[in-house]
């Protein structure tokens, strides 16, 4: 009830702040004489070259368990400037957790992309936030700059840098470089290579970190693909860690009743104390698929180093209710059961979302569901959320 009252208060405040919606000093406005009639459209933020922003409210309340007090979050984003090359926005909100005071906060963020040309230059992003309550009220900010050195049909190379400031810590600058290259495009594509590196410029650990990854497409067709890959990871104070792997995906025949797909992934470290392979096999079988929903079942097996194969099965379904000017919502059911190991009891989750209102400028929906974990009672919950 408190959540609903708060939501109504926010909506009432927005309505009261709009010009032309109230009556000043208890008198009616003058008659319309040689003037156009005011618009009678429902309340919404005006769409203009200077967009105003949006407000989001979310609330949830458990219906069982030791903690049944509600949790809610209110967030407002105000667009100060928005143009072709970037945008600046400020925002604020409040978070309420069970047993804690309301935690308000404010923040600002901006993004700027440099001139658009055959050689794009990059972009800069600044984000900052400051809590208004609680024991820690010092601000946090992050500055990130990406500079595109080269961009072509087959790949790109970029360098970047930035700085992070956390409460009670010195500014932490960093620099880095990354590149991606795709090999020749042909009926048998060859793959791609990715290199990423980063080096902190302050702090106790300033040694660089880099990662090299190569993917080679062995086969690619209408129904699936097979690829192999390898690479190496270098962490500060550790030896280079090379690895190889293979993965494949196959989709069965395409028909009005699709059958599903199978995915196999495997990887083997080439150095380090643990060099045994890891692999995972997953199969998804579509039982039913229509305009309003789908039902599928699946199974698979996971093999970790030093452990037995862990098979599992599961079922999931999604159903959307009738499509109309007043959409009703959807229901989702997911369940899974391990077939080996010490814990073989099933886990399932049921979630229902009901759309109360949906318009051009926002939506309000309520939902509920239940979660069942092994060895625990069913945990039902309800919630409401809105965006304007």
mmCIF file of N, CA and C in Angstrom, residues 17-62:
data_model
loop_
_atom_site.group_PDB
_atom_site.id
_atom_site.type_symbol
_atom_site.label_atom_id
_atom_site.label_comp_id
_atom_site.label_asym_id
_atom_site.label_seq_id
_atom_site.Cartn_x
_atom_site.Cartn_y
_atom_site.Cartn_z
ATOM 1 N N UNK A 17 2.726 19.849 -11.870
ATOM 2 C CA UNK A 17 3.781 20.744 -12.364
ATOM 3 C C UNK A 17 3.582 21.134 -13.818
ATOM 4 N N UNK A 18 2.708 20.449 -14.555
ATOM 5 C CA UNK A 18 2.506 20.757 -15.968
ATOM 6 C C UNK A 18 1.658 22.020 -16.110
ATOM 7 N N UNK A 19 2.081 23.002 -16.931
ATOM 8 C CA UNK A 19 1.277 24.204 -17.140
ATOM 9 C C UNK A 19 -0.013 23.875 -17.859
ATOM 10 N N UNK A 20 -1.054 24.601 -17.449
ATOM 11 C CA UNK A 20 -2.329 24.439 -18.119
ATOM 12 C C UNK A 20 -3.171 23.317 -17.607
ATOM 13 N N UNK A 21 -2.727 22.562 -16.589
ATOM 14 C CA UNK A 21 -3.505 21.436 -16.108
ATOM 15 C C UNK A 21 -4.245 21.772 -14.818
ATOM 16 N N UNK A 22 -3.884 22.837 -14.177
ATOM 17 C CA UNK A 22 -4.527 23.195 -12.917
ATOM 18 C C UNK A 22 -5.357 24.454 -13.069
ATOM 19 N N UNK A 23 -6.028 24.907 -11.973
ATOM 20 C CA UNK A 23 -6.845 26.113 -11.925
ATOM 21 C C UNK A 23 -6.222 27.049 -10.916
ATOM 22 N N UNK A 24 -5.800 28.227 -11.317
ATOM 23 C CA UNK A 24 -5.095 29.160 -10.461
ATOM 24 C C UNK A 24 -6.085 29.984 -9.657
ATOM 25 N N UNK A 25 -5.852 30.057 -8.330
ATOM 26 C CA UNK A 25 -6.644 30.853 -7.398
ATOM 27 C C UNK A 25 -8.115 30.493 -7.421
ATOM 28 N N UNK A 26 -8.422 29.281 -7.840
ATOM 29 C CA UNK A 26 -9.798 28.829 -7.797
ATOM 30 C C UNK A 26 -10.689 29.398 -8.863
ATOM 31 N N UNK A 27 -10.151 30.126 -9.866
ATOM 32 C CA UNK A 27 -10.959 30.726 -10.922
ATOM 33 C C UNK A 27 -10.754 29.972 -12.215
ATOM 34 N N UNK A 28 -11.817 29.962 -13.025
ATOM 35 C CA UNK A 28 -11.729 29.336 -14.331
ATOM 36 C C UNK A 28 -10.929 30.223 -15.270
ATOM 37 N N UNK A 29 -10.215 29.666 -16.238
ATOM 38 C CA UNK A 29 -9.503 30.488 -17.219
ATOM 39 C C UNK A 29 -10.478 31.246 -18.100
ATOM 40 N N UNK A 30 -10.040 32.369 -18.689
ATOM 41 C CA UNK A 30 -10.951 33.152 -19.538
ATOM 42 C C UNK A 30 -11.406 32.359 -20.744
ATOM 43 N N UNK A 31 -12.515 32.814 -21.307
ATOM 44 C CA UNK A 31 -13.071 32.141 -22.470
ATOM 45 C C UNK A 31 -12.113 32.244 -23.647
ATOM 46 N N UNK A 32 -12.230 31.258 -24.526
ATOM 47 C CA UNK A 32 -11.377 31.230 -25.705
ATOM 48 C C UNK A 32 -11.920 32.214 -26.739
ATOM 49 N N UNK A 33 -11.232 33.348 -26.906
ATOM 50 C CA UNK A 33 -11.653 34.360 -27.865
ATOM 51 C C UNK A 33 -10.539 34.523 -28.891
ATOM 52 N N UNK A 34 -10.830 34.112 -30.109
ATOM 53 C CA UNK A 34 -9.848 34.185 -31.194
ATOM 54 C C UNK A 34 -8.541 33.496 -30.833
ATOM 55 N N UNK A 35 -8.627 32.430 -30.064
ATOM 56 C CA UNK A 35 -7.439 31.656 -29.703
ATOM 57 C C UNK A 35 -7.713 30.186 -29.967
ATOM 58 N N UNK A 36 -6.681 29.439 -30.354
ATOM 59 C CA UNK A 36 -6.895 27.995 -30.569
ATOM 60 C C UNK A 36 -7.183 27.290 -29.254
ATOM 61 N N UNK A 37 -7.947 26.233 -29.343
ATOM 62 C CA UNK A 37 -8.275 25.438 -28.163
ATOM 63 C C UNK A 37 -7.032 24.724 -27.649
ATOM 64 N N UNK A 38 -6.802 24.740 -26.319
ATOM 65 C CA UNK A 38 -5.630 24.031 -25.773
ATOM 66 C C UNK A 38 -5.699 22.552 -26.105
ATOM 67 N N UNK A 39 -4.560 21.907 -26.238
ATOM 68 C CA UNK A 39 -4.568 20.467 -26.552
ATOM 69 C C UNK A 39 -5.197 19.672 -25.430
ATOM 70 N N UNK A 40 -5.950 18.637 -25.825
ATOM 71 C CA UNK A 40 -6.626 17.766 -24.853
ATOM 72 C C UNK A 40 -5.970 16.407 -24.768
ATOM 73 N N UNK A 41 -4.727 16.287 -25.234
ATOM 74 C CA UNK A 41 -4.038 15.004 -25.176
ATOM 75 C C UNK A 41 -3.703 14.648 -23.744
ATOM 76 N N UNK A 42 -3.533 13.352 -23.431
ATOM 77 C CA UNK A 42 -3.147 12.966 -22.076
ATOM 78 C C UNK A 42 -1.763 13.497 -21.732
ATOM 79 N N UNK A 43 -1.515 13.557 -20.408
ATOM 80 C CA UNK A 43 -0.253 14.093 -19.903
ATOM 81 C C UNK A 43 0.938 13.311 -20.439
ATOM 82 N N UNK A 44 1.940 14.050 -20.899
ATOM 83 C CA UNK A 44 3.200 13.438 -21.281
ATOM 84 C C UNK A 44 4.262 14.527 -21.353
ATOM 85 N N UNK A 45 5.523 14.124 -21.206
ATOM 86 C CA UNK A 45 6.613 15.082 -21.376
ATOM 87 C C UNK A 45 6.636 15.538 -22.829
ATOM 88 N N UNK A 46 6.845 16.841 -23.015
ATOM 89 C CA UNK A 46 6.820 17.349 -24.383
ATOM 90 C C UNK A 46 8.009 16.831 -25.175
ATOM 91 N N UNK A 47 7.758 16.489 -26.418
ATOM 92 C CA UNK A 47 8.832 16.082 -27.308
ATOM 93 C C UNK A 47 9.346 17.320 -28.021
ATOM 94 N N UNK A 48 10.605 17.628 -27.845
ATOM 95 C CA UNK A 48 11.169 18.846 -28.397
ATOM 96 C C UNK A 48 12.634 18.612 -28.702
ATOM 97 N N UNK A 49 13.287 19.602 -29.375
ATOM 98 C CA UNK A 49 14.723 19.441 -29.606
ATOM 99 C C UNK A 49 15.517 19.309 -28.313
ATOM 100 N N UNK A 50 14.957 19.761 -27.203
ATOM 101 C CA UNK A 50 15.608 19.615 -25.905
ATOM 102 C C UNK A 50 14.810 18.605 -25.077
ATOM 103 N N UNK A 51 15.019 17.315 -25.271
ATOM 104 C CA UNK A 51 14.249 16.311 -24.530
ATOM 105 C C UNK A 51 14.447 16.473 -23.028
ATOM 106 N N UNK A 52 13.390 16.202 -22.267
ATOM 107 C CA UNK A 52 13.396 16.481 -20.843
ATOM 108 C C UNK A 52 13.869 15.324 -19.984
ATOM 109 N N UNK A 53 13.638 14.097 -20.389
ATOM 110 C CA UNK A 53 14.119 12.981 -19.588
ATOM 111 C C UNK A 53 13.036 11.964 -19.301
ATOM 112 N N UNK A 54 13.253 11.179 -18.250
ATOM 113 C CA UNK A 54 12.334 10.095 -17.930
ATOM 114 C C UNK A 54 12.422 9.784 -16.452
ATOM 115 N N UNK A 55 11.384 9.142 -15.951
ATOM 116 C CA UNK A 55 11.326 8.730 -14.556
ATOM 117 C C UNK A 55 10.941 7.258 -14.506
ATOM 118 N N UNK A 56 11.610 6.504 -13.632
ATOM 119 C CA UNK A 56 11.384 5.064 -13.512
ATOM 120 C C UNK A 56 11.169 4.728 -12.044
ATOM 121 N N UNK A 57 10.117 3.954 -11.775
ATOM 122 C CA UNK A 57 9.830 3.510 -10.413
ATOM 123 C C UNK A 57 9.679 1.998 -10.410
ATOM 124 N N UNK A 58 10.324 1.336 -9.454
ATOM 125 C CA UNK A 58 10.244 -0.112 -9.315
ATOM 126 C C UNK A 58 10.081 -0.474 -7.847
ATOM 127 N N UNK A 59 9.193 -1.422 -7.587
ATOM 128 C CA UNK A 59 8.974 -1.889 -6.222
ATOM 129 C C UNK A 59 8.671 -3.370 -6.197
ATOM 130 N N UNK A 60 9.098 -4.038 -5.123
ATOM 131 C CA UNK A 60 8.879 -5.475 -4.986
ATOM 132 C C UNK A 60 8.727 -5.829 -3.516
ATOM 133 N N UNK A 61 7.863 -6.824 -3.246
ATOM 134 C CA UNK A 61 7.590 -7.247 -1.877
ATOM 135 C C UNK A 61 7.501 -8.764 -1.815
ATOM 136 N N UNK A 62 8.401 -9.421 -1.063
ATOM 137 C CA UNK A 62 8.268 -10.871 -0.855
ATOM 138 C C UNK A 62 7.021 -11.187 -0.038
#
